[in-house]
Coordinates of C-alpha atoms in Angstrom, one line a residue:
Chain A
L92 CA -4.3 -4.1 -23.0
L93 CA -1.1 -3.2 -24.7
R94 CA 1.3 -1.2 -22.7
F95 CA 3.4 1.4 -24.3
Y96 CA 6.9 1.2 -23.2
L97 CA 10.1 2.8 -24.3
C98 CA 13.5 1.6 -23.6
F99 CA 16.5 3.7 -23.0
C100 CA 19.9 2.8 -21.8
L101 CA 21.2 4.2 -18.8
S102 CA 24.7 3.3 -17.9
T103 CA 25.7 2.5 -14.4
D104 CA 28.1 5.4 -14.8
T105 CA 25.1 7.7 -14.9
L106 CA 25.2 7.8 -11.2
T107 CA 28.7 9.2 -11.1
A108 CA 29.3 10.8 -14.5
L109 CA 26.0 12.5 -15.3
A110 CA 27.0 14.0 -18.6
S111 CA 29.0 11.0 -19.8
S112 CA 29.2 10.6 -23.5
T113 CA 29.5 6.9 -23.1
L114 CA 25.8 6.7 -22.6
T115 CA 24.0 5.1 -25.4
F116 CA 20.7 3.5 -25.7
S117 CA 18.7 1.4 -28.0
P118 CA 15.2 2.3 -28.8
L119 CA 13.4 -0.8 -28.0
V120 CA 9.8 -1.6 -29.0
S121 CA 7.3 1.1 -28.7
T122 CA 4.1 -0.8 -29.2
A123 CA 1.0 1.2 -30.1
S124 CA -0.6 2.4 -27.0
C125 CA -4.2 1.7 -26.7
V126 CA -3.9 2.7 -23.1
S127 CA -6.8 1.6 -21.0
A128 CA -7.6 3.4 -17.8
D129 CA -6.1 0.5 -15.9
I130 CA -3.5 1.5 -13.5
I131 CA -0.5 -0.8 -13.0
S132 CA -0.5 -1.9 -9.3
T133 CA 2.5 -4.1 -9.2
V134 CA 5.6 -5.1 -11.3
E135 CA 8.0 -7.9 -10.7
F136 CA 10.8 -9.6 -12.6
N137 CA 11.2 -13.3 -12.2
S138 CA 14.3 -14.8 -10.7
S139 CA 16.2 -15.1 -14.0
G140 CA 15.0 -11.8 -15.3
E141 CA 13.6 -13.4 -18.4
L142 CA 10.1 -12.6 -17.5
L143 CA 8.5 -9.4 -16.2
A144 CA 5.0 -9.5 -14.8
T145 CA 2.6 -6.6 -14.2
G146 CA -0.7 -6.6 -12.4
D147 CA -3.3 -3.9 -12.7
K148 CA -6.3 -2.5 -11.0
G149 CA -8.6 -4.5 -13.3
G150 CA -7.3 -7.7 -12.0
R151 CA -5.3 -8.6 -15.1
V152 CA -1.7 -9.9 -15.2
V153 CA 0.5 -9.2 -18.2
V154 CA 3.7 -11.1 -18.6
F155 CA 6.5 -9.9 -20.8
Q156 CA 9.3 -12.1 -22.0
R157 CA 12.7 -11.0 -23.0
E158 CA 13.7 -11.7 -26.5
Q159 CA 16.6 -13.9 -27.1
E160 CA 19.6 -11.9 -28.2
S161 CA 20.2 -12.4 -31.9
K162 CA 23.4 -11.9 -33.8
S163 CA 21.7 -10.4 -36.7
Q164 CA 20.3 -7.5 -34.7
P165 CA 22.6 -7.0 -31.8
Q166 CA 21.3 -3.6 -31.1
R167 CA 17.9 -4.9 -30.4
R168 CA 19.3 -6.6 -27.4
G169 CA 16.8 -8.2 -25.1
E170 CA 13.5 -6.4 -25.8
Y171 CA 10.6 -7.3 -23.7
N172 CA 7.5 -8.4 -25.6
V173 CA 4.1 -9.5 -24.4
Y174 CA 4.2 -13.1 -23.6
S175 CA 0.9 -13.8 -21.8
T176 CA -2.1 -11.9 -20.6
F177 CA -4.8 -13.3 -18.3
Q178 CA -7.5 -12.2 -15.9
S179 CA -6.2 -13.3 -12.5
H180 CA -8.8 -11.9 -10.2
E181 CA -12.4 -10.8 -10.6
P182 CA -14.4 -8.5 -8.4
E183 CA -16.2 -10.3 -5.8
F184 CA -18.9 -9.5 -3.2
D185 CA -18.8 -10.6 0.4
Y186 CA -22.5 -11.0 1.1
L187 CA -22.0 -11.4 4.8
K188 CA -20.3 -8.1 5.3
S189 CA -21.9 -6.3 2.4
L190 CA -18.4 -5.5 1.0
E191 CA -17.1 -5.5 -2.4
I192 CA -13.7 -7.2 -2.8
E193 CA -11.6 -5.3 -5.3
E194 CA -9.9 -7.3 -8.1
K195 CA -6.9 -5.1 -8.0
I196 CA -3.7 -7.1 -8.0
N197 CA -1.7 -6.0 -4.9
K198 CA 1.4 -8.2 -5.4
I199 CA 2.9 -10.7 -7.7
K200 CA 5.7 -13.0 -6.7
W201 CA 7.4 -15.5 -9.0
L202 CA 8.5 -19.0 -8.1
P203 CA 11.9 -20.0 -9.3
Q204 CA 11.7 -22.0 -12.4
Q205 CA 11.8 -25.7 -11.9
N206 CA 10.6 -27.1 -15.2
A207 CA 9.4 -25.8 -18.6
A208 CA 6.5 -24.0 -17.1
Y209 CA 6.5 -20.7 -15.1
F210 CA 4.7 -20.2 -11.9
L211 CA 3.7 -17.1 -10.1
L212 CA 1.6 -16.1 -7.1
S213 CA -0.8 -13.2 -7.5
T214 CA -3.0 -11.7 -4.9
N215 CA -5.8 -9.2 -4.4
D216 CA -7.1 -8.1 -1.0
K217 CA -8.4 -11.5 0.0
T218 CA -7.3 -14.3 -2.2
V219 CA -3.9 -15.6 -3.4
K220 CA -3.7 -17.6 -6.6
L221 CA -1.0 -19.8 -8.0
W222 CA -0.8 -19.5 -11.8
K223 CA 1.0 -21.8 -14.2
I224 CA 2.1 -20.3 -17.4
S225 CA 3.1 -22.8 -20.0
E226 CA 3.7 -23.0 -23.7
R227 CA 2.0 -25.2 -26.2
D228 CA 3.6 -25.5 -29.6
K229 CA 2.4 -28.9 -30.6
R230 CA -1.0 -30.5 -30.9
P231 CA -2.1 -34.0 -31.6
E232 CA -3.5 -34.7 -35.0
G233 CA -5.0 -37.7 -36.6
Y234 CA -7.7 -38.8 -34.2
N235 CA -9.7 -41.9 -35.1
L236 CA -13.1 -40.8 -33.8
K237 CA -13.1 -37.2 -34.8
D238 CA -11.9 -35.3 -37.8
E239 CA -9.6 -32.3 -38.0
D240 CA -12.4 -29.9 -37.3
G241 CA -13.4 -31.8 -34.2
R242 CA -16.6 -33.2 -35.6
I243 CA -17.4 -36.7 -34.6
R244 CA -16.9 -39.2 -37.4
D245 CA -19.5 -41.7 -38.3
P246 CA -18.1 -44.9 -36.9
S247 CA -19.3 -46.9 -39.9
T248 CA -16.9 -44.8 -42.1
I249 CA -13.9 -45.7 -40.0
T250 CA -12.1 -48.6 -41.7
S251 CA -8.6 -48.3 -40.3
L252 CA -6.9 -47.3 -37.1
R253 CA -4.1 -44.8 -36.9
V254 CA -2.0 -43.4 -34.0
P255 CA -2.4 -39.6 -33.5
V256 CA 0.9 -37.7 -33.9
L257 CA 2.0 -34.4 -32.5
Q258 CA 2.3 -31.7 -35.1
P259 CA 3.8 -28.3 -34.6
M260 CA 1.4 -25.4 -34.2
D261 CA 1.7 -21.7 -33.5
L262 CA 3.0 -21.1 -30.1
M263 CA 0.3 -20.6 -27.6
V264 CA 0.9 -19.5 -24.1
E265 CA -1.7 -20.5 -21.6
A266 CA -2.2 -19.5 -18.0
T267 CA -4.1 -21.8 -15.7
A268 CA -4.9 -21.2 -12.0
R269 CA -3.4 -24.2 -10.2
R270 CA -4.2 -23.3 -6.6
I271 CA -6.5 -20.8 -5.0
F272 CA -5.7 -19.9 -1.4
S273 CA -8.7 -18.2 0.0
N274 CA -10.7 -17.5 3.1
A275 CA -7.7 -16.9 5.4
H276 CA -7.8 -13.1 5.7
T277 CA -10.2 -10.9 7.5
Y278 CA -8.3 -7.8 6.6
H279 CA -6.7 -6.7 3.4
I280 CA -3.7 -8.6 2.1
N281 CA -0.8 -6.2 1.6
S282 CA 2.0 -8.6 0.7
I283 CA 3.1 -12.2 -0.2
S284 CA 6.5 -13.7 0.0
V285 CA 7.8 -17.1 -1.2
N286 CA 10.1 -18.9 1.1
S287 CA 13.5 -20.0 0.0
D288 CA 12.4 -23.6 0.7
L289 CA 10.2 -23.2 -2.3
Q290 CA 7.5 -25.1 -0.5
T291 CA 5.8 -22.5 1.6
F292 CA 4.9 -18.8 1.3
I293 CA 3.3 -16.2 3.6
S294 CA 0.4 -13.9 3.0
T295 CA 0.1 -10.8 5.2
D296 CA -2.8 -8.5 6.1
D297 CA -3.1 -5.6 8.5
L298 CA -3.1 -7.8 11.6
R299 CA -2.0 -11.3 10.7
V300 CA 0.6 -13.3 8.8
N301 CA -0.4 -16.7 7.5
L302 CA 1.9 -19.5 6.3
W303 CA 0.8 -21.7 3.5
N304 CA 2.1 -24.8 1.8
L305 CA 2.0 -24.3 -2.0
E306 CA 0.3 -27.6 -2.4
I307 CA -2.4 -27.2 0.3
T308 CA -5.1 -24.7 -0.2
D309 CA -7.6 -25.6 2.5
R310 CA -5.4 -24.8 5.4
S311 CA -3.0 -22.2 6.5
F312 CA -1.1 -21.5 9.7
N313 CA -1.3 -18.2 11.4
I314 CA 2.2 -17.3 12.5
V315 CA 1.8 -13.6 13.6
D316 CA -1.3 -12.1 15.1
I317 CA -1.2 -8.6 16.4
K318 CA -4.9 -8.1 16.8
P319 CA -5.6 -6.8 20.3
A320 CA -8.3 -8.3 22.4
N321 CA -10.1 -5.0 22.3
M322 CA -9.9 -3.4 18.9
E323 CA -10.3 0.0 20.4
E324 CA -6.7 -0.5 21.7
L325 CA -5.3 -0.9 18.2
T326 CA -2.3 1.3 17.7
E327 CA -0.3 -0.5 15.0
V328 CA -0.9 -2.6 11.9
I329 CA 1.4 -4.7 9.8
T330 CA 2.3 -3.1 6.5
S331 CA 4.5 -5.6 4.8
A332 CA 6.3 -8.9 5.4
E333 CA 9.0 -10.8 3.6
F334 CA 11.0 -14.0 4.0
H335 CA 14.7 -13.9 4.3
P336 CA 16.3 -14.8 1.0
Q337 CA 18.4 -17.6 2.3
Q338 CA 17.2 -18.5 5.8
C339 CA 13.9 -20.4 5.4
H340 CA 13.0 -19.9 9.1
T341 CA 13.4 -16.1 9.2
F342 CA 11.0 -13.4 8.0
A343 CA 10.6 -9.8 8.8
Y344 CA 7.5 -7.6 9.0
S345 CA 7.1 -3.9 9.1
S346 CA 4.6 -1.8 10.9
S347 CA 2.7 1.4 10.6
K348 CA 4.7 2.8 13.5
G349 CA 7.9 2.6 11.6
S350 CA 9.4 -0.5 13.2
I351 CA 10.5 -3.8 11.8
R352 CA 10.4 -7.1 13.5
L353 CA 12.5 -10.1 12.6
C354 CA 11.0 -13.4 13.6
D355 CA 12.4 -17.0 13.7
M356 CA 9.8 -19.6 13.1
R357 CA 11.8 -22.2 15.0
Q358 CA 11.2 -20.5 18.2
A359 CA 7.5 -21.0 18.5
A360 CA 4.5 -21.8 16.4
L361 CA 3.2 -18.3 16.9
C362 CA 5.9 -15.8 16.2
D363 CA 4.4 -13.0 18.3
K364 CA 7.8 -12.6 20.0
H365 CA 10.3 -11.1 17.7
C366 CA 13.9 -12.0 17.9
K367 CA 15.0 -8.6 16.6
Y368 CA 13.3 -5.3 16.7
F369 CA 14.4 -2.4 14.5
E370 CA 13.3 1.1 15.3
E371 CA 14.8 4.5 15.1
P372 CA 13.7 6.9 17.8
E373 CA 11.7 9.8 16.5
D374 CA 13.4 13.1 16.2
P375 CA 11.2 15.4 18.4
S376 CA 12.2 18.5 16.4
T377 CA 10.4 17.2 13.3
R378 CA 7.2 16.3 15.1
S379 CA 4.0 17.4 13.4
F380 CA 0.4 16.4 13.1
F381 CA 1.5 13.9 10.5
S382 CA 4.5 12.3 12.1
E383 CA 2.7 9.0 12.5
I384 CA 1.6 8.8 8.9
I385 CA 5.0 9.6 7.5
S386 CA 6.8 7.2 9.7
S387 CA 4.6 4.3 8.6
I388 CA 6.7 1.9 6.5
S389 CA 5.2 1.2 3.1
D390 CA 7.7 -1.5 1.9
V391 CA 10.4 -3.7 3.4
K392 CA 12.9 -5.7 1.3
F393 CA 15.8 -7.9 2.3
S394 CA 19.0 -7.4 0.3
H395 CA 19.9 -10.2 -2.0
N396 CA 22.8 -11.2 0.2
G397 CA 20.5 -11.3 3.2
R398 CA 22.6 -9.0 5.4
Y399 CA 20.5 -5.9 5.1
L400 CA 16.9 -4.7 5.2
M401 CA 15.6 -1.8 3.3
T402 CA 12.5 0.1 4.4
R403 CA 10.5 2.9 2.7
D404 CA 8.5 5.4 4.6
Y405 CA 6.9 8.5 3.1
L406 CA 10.0 10.7 2.9
T407 CA 13.0 8.4 3.2
V408 CA 14.5 5.1 2.4
K409 CA 16.5 3.4 5.1
V410 CA 19.0 0.6 5.0
W411 CA 19.3 -1.5 8.2
D412 CA 22.0 -3.8 9.1
L413 CA 20.4 -7.0 10.6
Q414 CA 23.0 -6.9 13.3
M415 CA 22.1 -3.4 14.5
E416 CA 18.6 -2.8 15.8
N417 CA 18.7 0.7 17.3
K418 CA 19.2 2.7 14.2
P419 CA 19.5 2.3 10.4
L420 CA 22.8 2.0 8.7
E421 CA 21.9 4.5 6.0
T422 CA 19.1 7.0 5.5
Y423 CA 18.4 8.5 2.2
Q424 CA 16.1 11.5 1.6
V425 CA 13.8 10.8 -1.3
H426 CA 11.9 14.1 -1.5
D427 CA 12.5 16.0 1.7
Y428 CA 11.1 19.1 0.1
L429 CA 7.7 17.7 0.7
R430 CA 8.1 18.0 4.5
G431 CA 6.7 21.5 4.5
K432 CA 3.7 20.5 2.4
L433 CA 2.4 17.6 4.5
C434 CA -0.8 19.4 5.2
S435 CA -1.8 19.7 1.5
L436 CA -0.6 16.2 0.8
Y437 CA -2.9 15.1 3.6
E438 CA -5.8 16.9 2.1
N439 CA -5.2 15.5 -1.4
D440 CA -4.6 12.0 0.1
C441 CA -1.1 11.8 -1.4
I442 CA 0.4 11.3 2.1
F443 CA -1.2 7.9 2.1
D444 CA 0.6 6.7 -1.0
K445 CA 2.6 3.6 -0.5
F446 CA 5.9 3.7 -2.3
E447 CA 8.0 0.6 -2.9
C448 CA 11.7 0.2 -2.9
V449 CA 14.1 -2.2 -4.7
W450 CA 17.7 -3.3 -4.5
N451 CA 19.8 -3.9 -7.6
G452 CA 21.3 -7.3 -8.1
S453 CA 24.5 -6.6 -6.3
D454 CA 22.9 -4.6 -3.5
S455 CA 24.9 -1.6 -4.3
V456 CA 22.1 0.6 -5.6
I457 CA 18.7 1.2 -4.3
M458 CA 15.8 2.7 -6.1
T459 CA 12.4 4.1 -5.2
G460 CA 9.7 6.3 -6.8
S461 CA 8.4 9.8 -6.2
Y462 CA 6.0 12.2 -7.7
N463 CA 5.9 13.9 -11.1
N464 CA 6.9 10.5 -12.6
F465 CA 10.3 10.9 -11.0
F466 CA 12.2 8.0 -9.5
R467 CA 15.3 8.1 -7.5
M468 CA 18.4 5.9 -7.3
F469 CA 21.0 5.9 -4.6
D470 CA 24.4 4.4 -4.9
R471 CA 25.3 3.1 -1.5
N472 CA 29.0 3.1 -2.2
T473 CA 29.6 6.4 -3.8
K474 CA 26.7 8.1 -1.9
R475 CA 25.7 9.7 -5.1
D476 CA 22.0 9.9 -6.1
V477 CA 20.1 10.7 -9.2
T478 CA 16.6 11.6 -10.1
L479 CA 15.2 10.4 -13.4
E480 CA 11.8 10.8 -15.0
A481 CA 9.6 8.3 -16.7
S482 CA 7.9 10.2 -19.4
R483 CA 7.4 9.9 -23.1
E484 CA 7.7 13.6 -23.8
N485 CA 11.1 13.9 -22.2
S486 CA 12.5 10.7 -23.6
K487 CA 13.6 10.9 -27.2
P488 CA 15.0 7.8 -28.9
R489 CA 18.8 7.6 -28.6
A490 CA 18.6 10.4 -26.1
I491 CA 20.4 10.2 -22.8
L492 CA 18.1 9.9 -19.9
K493 CA 18.6 13.2 -18.3
P494 CA 18.8 13.6 -14.6
R495 CA 16.2 15.9 -13.1
K496 CA 16.3 18.3 -10.3
V497 CA 13.8 19.8 -8.0
C498 CA 14.4 23.3 -7.0
V499 CA 13.8 23.7 -3.3
G500 CA 14.0 27.4 -2.9
G501 CA 15.6 30.5 -4.2
K502 CA 16.3 30.9 -7.8
R503 CA 15.1 28.2 -10.1
R504 CA 17.6 27.2 -12.7
K505 CA 16.5 26.6 -16.2
D506 CA 16.2 22.8 -16.1
E507 CA 14.9 22.6 -12.6
I508 CA 11.3 22.1 -11.5
S509 CA 9.9 23.9 -8.6
V510 CA 8.1 22.0 -5.9
D511 CA 4.8 23.7 -6.6
S512 CA 4.9 22.6 -10.3
L513 CA 5.2 18.9 -9.4
D514 CA 2.3 16.8 -10.6
F515 CA 1.2 14.8 -7.6
S516 CA -1.2 12.7 -9.7
K517 CA 1.8 11.2 -11.5
K518 CA 3.4 9.0 -8.9
I519 CA 5.7 6.1 -9.3
L520 CA 4.8 3.6 -6.6
H521 CA 6.0 0.4 -8.2
T522 CA 9.4 -0.4 -9.6
T523 CA 11.5 -3.5 -10.1
W524 CA 15.1 -4.3 -10.9
H525 CA 16.4 -7.1 -13.0
P526 CA 18.1 -9.7 -10.8
H527 CA 21.4 -9.6 -12.6
E528 CA 21.5 -6.8 -15.1
N529 CA 20.8 -3.1 -15.1
I530 CA 17.4 -3.3 -16.5
I531 CA 14.6 -1.6 -14.5
A532 CA 10.9 -1.6 -15.0
V533 CA 9.0 1.4 -13.7
A534 CA 5.2 1.7 -13.5
A535 CA 3.9 5.2 -14.1
T536 CA 0.1 5.0 -13.6
N537 CA -1.0 3.0 -16.6
N538 CA 2.3 3.1 -18.5
L539 CA 5.2 0.7 -18.1
Y540 CA 8.7 1.9 -18.8
I541 CA 11.6 -0.4 -19.2
F542 CA 15.0 1.2 -19.0
Q543 CA 18.2 -0.6 -19.8
D544 CA 21.8 0.2 -19.8
K545 CA 24.3 -0.7 -22.4
V546 CA 27.8 -1.0 -21.3
N547 CA 30.2 0.2 -24.0
Chain B
M870 CA -4.7 34.4 22.5
S871 CA -1.4 34.9 20.8
A872 CA -1.4 34.9 17.0
A873 CA 0.8 31.8 16.8
I874 CA -1.5 29.8 19.1
M875 CA -4.5 30.9 17.2
E876 CA -2.8 29.8 14.0
V877 CA -2.1 26.4 15.5
N878 CA -5.6 26.1 16.8
A879 CA -7.0 27.0 13.4
E880 CA -4.8 24.5 11.7
A881 CA -5.7 21.8 14.2
R882 CA -9.4 22.4 13.7
R883 CA -9.0 22.4 9.9
I884 CA -7.1 19.1 10.0
L885 CA -9.8 17.7 12.3
A886 CA -12.5 18.7 9.9
V887 CA -10.6 17.3 6.9
S888 CA -10.0 14.1 8.8
I889 CA -13.6 13.7 9.7
S890 CA -14.7 14.1 6.1
K891 CA -12.1 11.6 5.0
L892 CA -13.3 9.1 7.6
Y893 CA -16.9 9.6 6.5
A894 CA -15.9 9.2 2.8
S895 CA -14.0 6.0 3.4
R896 CA -17.2 4.3 4.5
T897 CA -18.3 4.3 0.9
Q898 CA -15.0 3.3 -0.6
R899 CA -14.9 0.3 -2.8
G900 CA -13.2 -2.6 -1.1
G901 CA -14.5 -1.7 2.3
L902 CA -12.9 0.2 5.1
R903 CA -9.1 0.0 5.2
L904 CA -7.9 -0.6 8.6
H905 CA -4.5 1.0 8.1
R906 CA -5.9 4.2 6.6
S907 CA -8.6 4.4 9.3
L908 CA -5.9 4.0 12.0
L909 CA -3.7 6.8 10.5
L910 CA -6.7 9.1 10.2
S911 CA -7.6 8.5 13.8
L912 CA -3.9 9.2 14.9
V913 CA -3.9 12.5 13.0
M914 CA -7.2 13.5 14.6
K915 CA -5.8 12.6 18.0
S916 CA -2.7 14.7 17.3
A917 CA -4.8 17.6 16.2
R918 CA -7.0 17.3 19.3
D919 CA -4.1 17.1 21.7
I920 CA -2.3 20.0 20.1
Y921 CA -5.5 22.0 20.2
H922 CA -6.1 21.2 23.8
S923 CA -2.6 21.9 25.0
S924 CA -2.5 25.2 23.2
R925 CA -5.8 26.1 24.8
E926 CA -4.6 25.1 28.2
S927 CA -1.6 27.3 27.9
E928 CA -3.9 30.3 27.2
G929 CA -6.2 29.8 30.2
P930 CA -10.0 29.4 30.3
P931 CA -12.0 30.1 27.2
V932 CA -13.7 33.4 26.6
G933 CA -16.9 34.1 24.6
G934 CA -19.7 31.9 23.5
E935 CA -18.2 30.5 20.4
Q936 CA -15.3 28.7 22.0
P937 CA -17.2 26.4 24.3
S938 CA -19.1 24.9 21.4
T939 CA -15.9 24.3 19.4
E940 CA -14.3 22.8 22.4
E941 CA -17.3 20.6 22.8
A942 CA -16.8 19.6 19.2
M943 CA -13.2 18.7 20.0
D944 CA -14.2 16.8 23.0
A945 CA -17.0 15.0 21.1
C946 CA -14.7 14.1 18.4
S947 CA -12.2 12.9 20.9
G948 CA -14.6 10.3 21.9
C949 CA -14.7 8.8 18.5
P950 CA -11.9 8.0 16.1
G951 CA -9.2 9.3 18.3
E952 CA -9.4 6.3 20.5
A953 CA -12.1 4.5 18.8
N954 CA -11.7 4.1 15.3
P955 CA -10.4 0.6 15.1
G956 CA -13.8 0.0 16.6
H957 CA -15.5 -2.7 18.1
R958 CA -16.6 -4.7 15.1
E959 CA -14.1 -6.3 12.9
P960 CA -13.3 -5.7 10.2
Q961 CA -15.2 -2.5 10.1
P962 CA -13.6 -0.2 12.5
E963 CA -16.1 2.6 12.1
P964 CA -17.7 4.0 15.2
E965 CA -21.4 3.5 15.5
S966 CA -23.5 6.5 15.5
V967 CA -24.3 6.8 19.1
E968 CA -24.1 9.9 21.2
P969 CA -20.6 10.3 22.6
A970 CA -20.3 10.1 26.3
P971 CA -18.2 13.2 26.8
E972 CA -20.7 15.3 25.2
D973 CA -23.4 14.4 27.6
P974 CA -23.5 16.8 30.4
E975 CA -25.2 14.4 32.6
G976 CA -22.2 12.2 32.5
C977 CA -20.6 14.4 35.1
D978 CA -20.4 13.0 38.5
G979 CA -21.6 14.6 41.7
E980 CA -24.4 17.0 41.4
I981 CA -26.7 15.0 39.3
T982 CA -30.2 15.0 40.6
E983 CA -32.2 12.1 39.5
D984 CA -34.9 13.1 37.2
K985 CA -36.1 9.9 35.7
E986 CA -38.9 11.3 33.7
N987 CA -36.8 13.8 31.8
R988 CA -33.6 11.9 31.1
S989 CA -31.9 12.5 27.9
P990 CA -31.9 9.4 25.6
A991 CA -28.3 8.8 26.2
R992 CA -28.9 8.1 29.8
Q993 CA -31.8 5.8 29.2
S994 CA -30.0 3.7 26.6
R995 CA -28.9 0.5 28.1
K996 CA -26.7 -0.3 25.2
R997 CA -23.2 -1.1 26.4
R998 CA -21.0 1.4 24.9
G999 CA -17.7 2.8 25.9
K1000 CA -16.3 6.2 25.3
A1001 CA -14.3 4.6 22.6
S1002 CA -17.1 3.5 20.5
A1003 CA -18.8 6.9 20.4
A1004 CA -19.5 8.3 17.0
P1005 CA -18.6 11.6 15.6
D1006 CA -21.6 13.8 16.0
F1007 CA -21.8 14.9 12.5
L1008 CA -23.1 11.5 11.5
P1009 CA -26.8 11.2 11.4
S1010 CA -28.0 9.9 14.7
K1011 CA -30.2 6.9 14.6
R1012 CA -32.1 7.9 17.7
A1013 CA -34.5 10.7 18.2
R1014 CA -33.0 13.6 20.0
L1015 CA -34.5 16.0 22.4
E1016 CA -35.3 19.4 21.0
P1017 CA -33.2 22.3 22.3
G1018 CA -35.8 23.5 24.7
E1019 CA -36.3 20.1 26.3
E1020 CA -32.6 19.4 26.6
R1021 CA -32.0 22.6 28.4
Y1022 CA -34.6 21.6 30.9
A1023 CA -33.0 18.2 31.4
A1024 CA -29.6 19.8 31.9
A1025 CA -30.8 22.5 34.2
P1026 CA -30.8 20.4 37.4
L1027 CA -27.0 20.1 37.2
G1028 CA -25.1 22.3 39.3
S1029 CA -21.6 22.8 38.1
C1030 CA -20.4 20.5 35.4
C1031 CA -17.0 19.0 35.6
R1032 CA -16.2 19.8 32.1
A1033 CA -15.3 23.4 31.3
G1034 CA -17.1 24.8 28.5
A1035 CA -20.0 22.5 28.8
V1036 CA -21.8 24.6 31.3
D1037 CA -23.5 26.4 28.6
S1038 CA -26.2 23.8 27.8
L1039 CA -26.5 25.2 24.4
S1040 CA -23.2 23.7 23.6
A1041 CA -24.6 20.3 24.4
L1042 CA -26.9 20.7 21.4
S1043 CA -26.4 19.1 18.1
L1044 CA -22.8 19.4 17.1
N1045 CA -23.8 19.2 13.5
R1046 CA -24.0 22.9 13.7
V1047 CA -20.5 23.3 15.0
I1048 CA -18.7 21.5 12.3
P1049 CA -19.3 24.2 9.7
A1050 CA -17.8 26.7 12.2
F1051 CA -14.4 25.1 11.5

């Protein structure tokens, strides 16, 4: 249940001055790790960055809350502590199709905070749920008909009336399922996205995108349907979809063929006709048996300013300008040294791994995961990149988070790792970046790492 | 055959074998068949098959007895997930275990003499099935099959068959035996 997480600081200068002595870090909480076998399947900061939610394969959601900064301990700035834990989804069985429905949480999306309670959407393969997380720190005491233990009082012993009063109690955080959006997906849900209108959201499976109103659970509108009349003609599936951050009528969805379609919901009820189509022609010189697999997009994210789209396929991250459809603005190689190993990666199933990608708050840096618990950051302005590792062994308290390097051939230097020594079972698929600060959360199998910078 | 082509062939066949076993294993996966994964597997198989065929064509007609059977295997498998896998029953795109049409020598046009008594089961089946819903042959067939001797008899009336490599009726036999040859 408890996740072991270390915190280090990494300065934004890391990307440019790798050996900078200005780097410092505060060792934040390292709670005891009774690490269960549950693998983290999604991580997400809320829109203020105060809360961090993780979902796991066992259907549980753990929410961390940032500690308020205190003057007495300034160096323990903003640690994240466990705030709430709840079982979001349970395994289910579809009797009609004789299929088990996994309880694994595929995605969590927060709703912006509108009152004292927090709301998030969590989804497994088939069902989306809206959870309300609220605090209770008072309870009524002084009932007339029952005593403090809850036992019913004998009415004949009651001789006077009193008004119950609210007394303080230990803080209790409770999570309740407020809405359950089910029975709308034949295929497996891969993403959800909350609209900027804060009233609707979309849920996406392999072939369809459905639009929901947050208040209405018994009806959803299908807005994209790419199911062919004859399933034997299927050539493409939807891999992810997201609403535009500001335009409530615009959303984008990515496909297994490496293309992205931008749709405007004002044009028609069924958005089968895209208004923009982003695709880069394939380079014939790199064609292989696995070209289709590695061009499949695993994640699509709008930039915060709404001007760009970022996509992740197996070997690269691409940034697209919404105004330019025929090729990406920028392409970053995440781990091109794997290109020659695609056959083995196919055999051990790693080629099917779905990596996510994230923007930092100012859209100047993008981050994505790789193998061996490595994750990569690319600074779009300086064009510098860095590879870091999320591991306890290599992260000593007050130690600089050291950049890593993979040796691609020739002589291996002392600190480098050769491609053949990479551990492909240690993959970082899920990462998230604080909306305003340089705090990142990285999920490495069943461990959560939170890294933070400290500007001197 | 040049060494490079042979290498490509061997790799294509290996990839095909790996793909088939993945496809088969995914049927027992928790959470049911994943459409995206099945689609990608079928695309890889199609790639492997196309590359294998194009490299074979560039080398001319096959020689020896071993090749026709492997080619049959390629053809048989082409009838399944290559085109098929996003099959005909949602959401489970797995091919049914039926005998694939390309494998059936009696599917050839022209010189078929009607022999109603000794038709192979594939011919007699009235089930509507396209080439696309054909199953990979390594899956256990739900129908009884003719024994090798009987099938040869049934195939004998055919003159030439349109498909190179299928002339040898032995190759039309159970392809379960071919898979281990990969």
